[in-house]
Coordinates of C-alpha atoms in Angstrom, one line a residue:
M1 CA 89.8 86.0 108.8
K2 CA 86.1 86.9 109.1
I3 CA 83.9 90.0 108.4
K4 CA 81.4 91.6 110.3
R5 CA 78.9 94.4 110.0
Y6 CA 77.7 96.7 112.7
V7 CA 75.0 99.5 112.8
G8 CA 74.2 102.4 114.7
Y9 CA 72.5 105.5 114.8
T10 CA 76.2 107.2 115.6
T11 CA 79.5 106.2 114.8
H12 CA 79.9 105.6 118.7
E13 CA 77.1 103.6 119.1
A14 CA 78.1 101.2 115.8
M15 CA 81.7 101.2 117.7
S16 CA 80.6 100.2 121.1
K17 CA 78.4 97.2 119.4
L18 CA 81.9 96.3 117.6
K19 CA 84.2 96.6 120.9
K20 CA 81.8 94.5 123.1
D21 CA 81.6 91.7 120.4
L22 CA 84.8 91.2 119.0
G23 CA 87.6 93.6 121.3
S24 CA 90.0 95.8 120.6
E25 CA 92.0 93.6 118.4
A26 CA 89.3 93.7 115.3
V27 CA 90.6 95.8 112.3
I28 CA 88.3 98.2 111.0
L29 CA 87.9 97.9 106.9
S30 CA 85.4 100.5 106.3
T31 CA 83.1 103.1 107.6
R32 CA 79.7 104.4 105.9
T33 CA 76.5 105.8 106.5
I34 CA 73.7 103.6 104.7
K35 CA 69.6 104.5 104.7
Q36 CA 67.2 102.7 107.0
K37 CA 65.2 99.7 105.5
G38 CA 61.7 100.1 105.1
L39 CA 59.4 101.9 102.9
F40 CA 60.0 105.5 104.3
G41 CA 63.8 104.7 105.0
F42 CA 64.7 107.7 103.2
L43 CA 63.1 109.9 105.1
K44 CA 64.8 108.7 108.2
K45 CA 68.0 109.7 109.8
P46 CA 70.6 107.7 107.7
M47 CA 72.5 105.1 110.1
V48 CA 76.6 104.5 110.6
E49 CA 77.5 101.3 109.3
I50 CA 81.3 100.0 110.3
T51 CA 82.6 96.7 108.7
A52 CA 85.4 94.8 110.8
A53 CA 87.5 92.0 110.1
Y54 CA 88.8 89.7 112.9
E55 CA 90.7 86.4 113.0
K56 CA 90.4 84.2 116.7
K57 CA 93.9 82.7 117.8
D58 CA 93.6 79.5 119.4
L59 CA 96.1 78.4 122.4
N60 CA 98.5 76.6 120.5
S61 CA 99.1 79.4 117.5
E62 CA 99.7 81.8 120.7
L63 CA 102.4 79.2 122.1
F64 CA 103.9 78.8 118.5
D65 CA 104.1 82.5 118.1
E66 CA 105.7 82.7 122.0
K67 CA 108.0 79.9 120.9
L68 CA 109.1 81.2 117.9
K69 CA 109.9 84.9 119.2
K70 CA 112.7 83.1 121.6
I71 CA 114.0 81.1 119.0
N72 CA 114.8 84.3 116.8
S73 CA 116.3 85.9 120.0
E74 CA 118.6 83.1 120.3
L75 CA 119.4 83.1 116.8
Y76 CA 120.3 86.4 116.7
L77 CA 122.5 86.3 119.6
L78 CA 124.0 83.2 118.5
K79 CA 124.7 85.1 115.0
N80 CA 126.7 87.9 116.9
M81 CA 128.7 85.4 118.6
V82 CA 129.7 84.0 115.6
L83 CA 130.4 87.1 114.0
Q84 CA 132.4 88.0 117.1
I85 CA 134.1 84.6 116.3
T86 CA 134.8 84.9 112.9
S87 CA 135.8 88.5 112.6
E88 CA 138.7 87.8 115.1
A89 CA 139.6 85.2 113.0
N90 CA 140.3 86.9 109.9
I91 CA 143.1 89.5 109.3
K92 CA 142.6 92.7 110.6
P93 CA 144.0 95.7 112.4
P94 CA 146.0 94.9 115.3
A95 CA 144.4 94.1 118.4
L96 CA 143.6 96.9 120.7
P97 CA 145.4 97.4 123.8
K98 CA 143.9 95.4 126.7
E99 CA 142.7 98.5 128.3
L100 CA 140.7 99.9 125.3
D101 CA 139.2 95.8 124.6
N102 CA 137.9 95.8 128.2
F103 CA 135.9 98.6 127.4
K104 CA 135.0 97.2 124.0
T105 CA 133.4 94.3 126.0
K106 CA 131.7 96.9 128.4
L107 CA 129.8 98.3 125.5
I108 CA 129.1 95.2 124.0
E109 CA 127.8 93.9 127.1
N110 CA 125.7 97.4 127.4
G111 CA 123.8 96.1 123.8
V112 CA 126.0 98.3 121.4
D113 CA 126.4 96.3 118.3
Y114 CA 129.6 94.6 117.8
K115 CA 130.7 96.1 114.7
I116 CA 130.2 99.4 116.0
A117 CA 131.6 99.2 119.4
T118 CA 134.8 97.7 117.3
T119 CA 134.8 100.9 115.2
I120 CA 134.4 103.4 117.9
L121 CA 137.7 101.6 120.0
E122 CA 139.5 101.3 117.0
R123 CA 139.4 104.8 116.2
L124 CA 139.7 105.9 119.7
N125 CA 143.4 104.0 119.4
K126 CA 144.2 105.8 116.8
Q127 CA 143.8 109.0 117.9
I128 CA 145.2 108.7 121.7
N129 CA 148.4 107.5 123.0
I130 CA 146.7 105.3 126.1
N131 CA 150.6 104.4 127.3
D132 CA 150.6 107.0 129.8
K133 CA 147.3 107.3 131.0
S134 CA 145.0 105.7 133.9
D135 CA 141.9 103.8 133.5
N136 CA 139.7 106.5 134.6
T137 CA 141.2 108.9 132.2
I138 CA 140.6 106.4 129.4
K139 CA 137.0 106.1 130.7
S140 CA 136.4 109.8 130.5
I141 CA 137.9 110.2 127.1
L142 CA 135.9 107.5 126.0
K143 CA 132.6 109.1 127.4
E144 CA 133.2 112.3 125.8
T145 CA 133.7 110.4 122.3
L146 CA 130.7 108.5 122.9
M147 CA 128.5 112.2 123.8
E148 CA 129.9 113.0 120.6
Y149 CA 128.6 110.2 118.8
I150 CA 125.3 110.8 120.1
G151 CA 125.3 114.4 118.9
L152 CA 123.1 117.2 120.2
I153 CA 119.7 116.4 121.1
E154 CA 117.1 117.9 119.4
P155 CA 113.4 118.1 121.0
L156 CA 110.4 119.6 119.7
N157 CA 111.1 123.3 118.1
M158 CA 108.0 125.7 118.5
D159 CA 109.9 128.5 116.9
D160 CA 107.8 129.0 114.1
L161 CA 104.6 130.6 114.2
N162 CA 103.2 128.8 111.2
Q163 CA 100.5 126.2 111.7
K164 CA 102.8 123.1 112.5
F165 CA 102.2 119.8 112.2
I166 CA 104.0 116.7 114.6
F167 CA 103.8 113.5 113.0
F168 CA 104.4 110.3 115.2
L169 CA 105.8 107.1 113.2
G170 CA 106.6 103.6 114.2
P171 CA 106.0 100.2 114.4
T172 CA 102.9 98.5 116.5
G173 CA 103.4 98.6 120.3
V174 CA 105.9 101.3 120.8
G175 CA 104.0 103.4 122.5
K176 CA 103.1 106.2 119.7
T177 CA 99.9 107.0 121.1
T178 CA 100.9 107.8 124.6
T179 CA 104.1 109.2 123.5
L180 CA 102.0 111.8 121.6
A181 CA 99.7 112.4 124.7
K182 CA 102.6 113.3 126.9
I183 CA 103.8 116.0 124.5
A184 CA 100.4 117.2 123.7
A185 CA 100.0 117.5 127.4
K186 CA 102.9 119.3 127.7
L187 CA 102.0 121.7 124.9
V188 CA 98.6 122.3 126.5
M189 CA 100.4 123.5 129.9
E190 CA 102.4 126.0 128.2
G191 CA 99.1 127.2 127.7
K192 CA 100.4 128.8 124.4
Y193 CA 98.7 126.8 121.5
N194 CA 95.4 126.5 119.6
I195 CA 96.0 122.7 119.5
G196 CA 94.4 119.8 117.7
L197 CA 94.6 115.8 117.3
I198 CA 94.4 113.9 114.2
T199 CA 94.8 109.9 114.1
T200 CA 95.2 107.8 111.0
D201 CA 95.1 104.6 113.2
T202 CA 91.7 103.2 111.9
Y203 CA 93.0 99.5 112.2
R204 CA 92.3 98.8 115.6
V205 CA 89.5 99.7 117.7
A206 CA 91.6 100.2 120.9
A207 CA 93.9 102.6 119.0
V208 CA 91.3 105.2 118.3
E209 CA 89.3 105.0 121.7
Q210 CA 93.0 105.5 123.3
L211 CA 93.3 108.5 121.9
K212 CA 89.8 109.7 122.4
V213 CA 90.3 109.2 126.0
Y214 CA 93.3 111.4 126.0
S215 CA 91.4 114.0 123.7
D216 CA 88.5 114.6 126.2
I217 CA 91.2 114.4 129.3
L218 CA 93.0 117.2 127.5
Q219 CA 90.0 119.1 126.1
L220 CA 91.4 119.0 122.6
P221 CA 89.4 118.2 119.4
L222 CA 90.2 115.1 117.5
K223 CA 89.8 113.8 113.7
V224 CA 89.6 110.5 112.8
I225 CA 90.8 109.7 108.9
Y226 CA 89.6 106.9 107.3
S227 CA 90.4 108.2 103.6
E228 CA 91.9 110.9 101.9
E229 CA 88.5 112.8 101.7
D230 CA 88.4 112.6 105.4
M231 CA 92.2 114.0 105.4
Y232 CA 91.5 117.1 103.4
K233 CA 87.9 117.8 105.2
S234 CA 90.5 117.3 108.8
L235 CA 93.0 119.9 107.4
V236 CA 90.0 122.3 106.4
N237 CA 88.2 122.0 110.1
F238 CA 91.6 122.7 112.0
R239 CA 93.0 125.5 109.8
D240 CA 92.7 128.1 113.0
K241 CA 94.8 125.7 114.9
D242 CA 98.5 126.5 115.6
V243 CA 99.4 122.9 116.2
L244 CA 98.1 119.6 114.6
L245 CA 99.5 116.1 116.2
V246 CA 99.2 113.1 114.0
D247 CA 98.8 109.8 115.1
T248 CA 99.5 107.0 112.7
A249 CA 98.8 103.5 112.1
G250 CA 101.3 100.8 114.0
R251 CA 101.3 98.3 111.6
N252 CA 103.9 95.7 110.9
H253 CA 107.3 97.7 109.6
K254 CA 107.4 95.1 106.8
E255 CA 104.0 96.6 105.5
I256 CA 104.9 100.0 105.2
K257 CA 103.9 101.7 101.8
D258 CA 104.9 105.2 101.2
D259 CA 101.9 105.9 99.3
D260 CA 99.6 105.5 102.5
I261 CA 97.6 108.4 103.4
I262 CA 99.7 109.1 106.1
F263 CA 102.6 109.8 103.9
K264 CA 100.6 111.8 101.5
L265 CA 99.8 114.0 104.2
I266 CA 103.3 114.4 105.1
N267 CA 104.4 115.3 102.0
S268 CA 101.7 117.8 101.5
I269 CA 102.5 119.8 104.8
K270 CA 105.8 122.3 104.9
N271 CA 105.9 123.1 108.6
K272 CA 106.4 119.7 110.2
E273 CA 108.0 117.6 112.4
I274 CA 108.2 113.8 112.4
F275 CA 109.3 111.7 115.3
L276 CA 110.0 108.1 114.5
V277 CA 109.0 105.8 118.1
L278 CA 111.5 103.0 118.9
S279 CA 111.1 100.8 121.8
C280 CA 114.6 100.5 123.6
T281 CA 113.5 96.8 124.5
T282 CA 113.7 96.1 120.6
E283 CA 116.5 93.7 119.4
Y284 CA 119.1 95.4 117.4
G285 CA 118.1 93.2 114.7
V286 CA 115.0 94.3 114.5
L287 CA 115.6 97.7 115.2
K288 CA 117.9 97.6 112.4
S289 CA 115.0 96.4 110.0
I290 CA 112.7 98.9 111.4
I291 CA 115.1 102.0 110.8
E292 CA 115.7 100.4 107.0
Q293 CA 111.8 100.4 106.2
Y294 CA 111.8 104.0 107.1
S295 CA 114.9 105.2 105.2
F296 CA 112.3 106.8 102.7
I297 CA 111.5 109.6 105.0
P298 CA 114.5 112.0 104.5
D299 CA 114.1 113.9 107.7
Y300 CA 112.9 112.8 111.4
K301 CA 113.9 112.9 115.1
I302 CA 114.0 109.8 117.3
I303 CA 111.9 109.3 120.4
F304 CA 113.0 105.8 122.4
T305 CA 110.1 104.6 124.6
K306 CA 110.3 102.2 127.5
V307 CA 113.5 103.2 128.8
D308 CA 112.3 101.8 132.2
E309 CA 111.7 98.2 130.9
C310 CA 115.4 98.7 129.1
E311 CA 118.2 96.1 131.0
N312 CA 120.7 98.6 128.7
F313 CA 120.7 101.3 126.2
G314 CA 122.9 100.3 123.8
N315 CA 120.3 100.9 121.1
I316 CA 119.9 104.3 121.7
L317 CA 123.6 104.6 120.1
N318 CA 123.2 102.2 117.5
A319 CA 119.9 104.0 116.3
K320 CA 121.8 107.2 116.0
L321 CA 124.8 105.6 114.4
L322 CA 122.3 103.6 112.0
T323 CA 120.5 106.7 110.7
N324 CA 122.2 109.8 111.5
K325 CA 119.4 111.4 113.0
P326 CA 119.0 113.5 115.8
L327 CA 117.7 111.7 119.1
S328 CA 115.2 114.0 121.1
Y329 CA 113.0 112.4 124.0
I330 CA 112.9 109.0 126.1
T331 CA 109.8 108.0 127.7
T332 CA 110.1 106.3 131.3
G333 CA 106.6 104.7 132.1
Q334 CA 102.9 105.5 131.2
N335 CA 102.1 108.3 133.1
V336 CA 101.0 111.7 131.1
P337 CA 102.6 113.9 131.1
D338 CA 105.0 112.9 133.3
D339 CA 106.7 110.1 132.0
I340 CA 108.6 111.8 129.3
E341 CA 112.1 113.9 129.1
I342 CA 114.4 115.2 126.7
L343 CA 117.2 112.8 126.5
N344 CA 120.5 113.0 128.4
R345 CA 123.4 112.1 126.4
E346 CA 126.0 112.2 129.3
K347 CA 123.5 109.6 131.5
I348 CA 123.6 107.4 128.2
A349 CA 127.4 107.4 127.7
N350 CA 127.9 106.9 131.6
S351 CA 125.8 104.1 131.1
L352 CA 127.2 102.4 128.3
I353 CA 130.5 102.5 130.1
G354 CA 129.2 101.1 133.4
E355 CA 128.7 104.3 135.5
I356 CA 125.2 104.1 136.1

């Protein structure tokens, strides 16, 4: 890891130098104002100094990362297969009827975790008598059952007239910033609200730049929070806003700390909604780990991104049953504001049983 400093008359000038030299993946360590050098430096306008860290990855390292990712994926699939074999070998309740076992296989093929699929079908077997029912009738009953498990969908609630904060949390690379922009654009189009944007994602140059582009397009003010002092200043400056949408750093889920600035901000706000943004393409083992890392947050809703890139929707049901938190939106592309919609639980249930 190497450290470099960039100086400019404005933050934008210093950031431009940094981005040109190191690219978008540099990590910002600090931003401060400094006096100009020279005998009369104290009389001149202060300069802005940005300190950044960067690390060059060689080709061999990148190839190793790709191979490691592939190995982890194969290990997860192997683990699930072993779990299924050992579970079937152990003492357990009577085997499912063939009709229900076929649907269990279908759920697993569509990404539902083995244990979850088994539990759902075993419970269903106890609740209904399948002897006098056709496959279509069983499928219809299973669809309704899955919809009940998915639960009521809860999109953004704007009924409260007090100032509202909307937080977007989640791991790196899931599309939090773009998702925030889509919801912000929807609110702008309604024409009812005075809106502001806040970001605490100062770890990557690209993250701030991306949200700055959206703020310019939507003509919404943006505040960047580098410290607790910045946080309190932003709250004062935005006290006239009806809605504040807050983007957060997409760090590795293993590095989350509940004493971070963002969590201090969350705990200080009464009227808020928190969205945990997850990617539909994430492997179940990783998804489970992410959810566990955010378990200290008592109340949130779930948004699933990259649904257009997903081979199946099993993780949507998996996440719901792991968290017992309401599902809200899915995103289906990069277009702002079009590629976002309220999750349709009937469509998800249909896809899990092979109707779509």
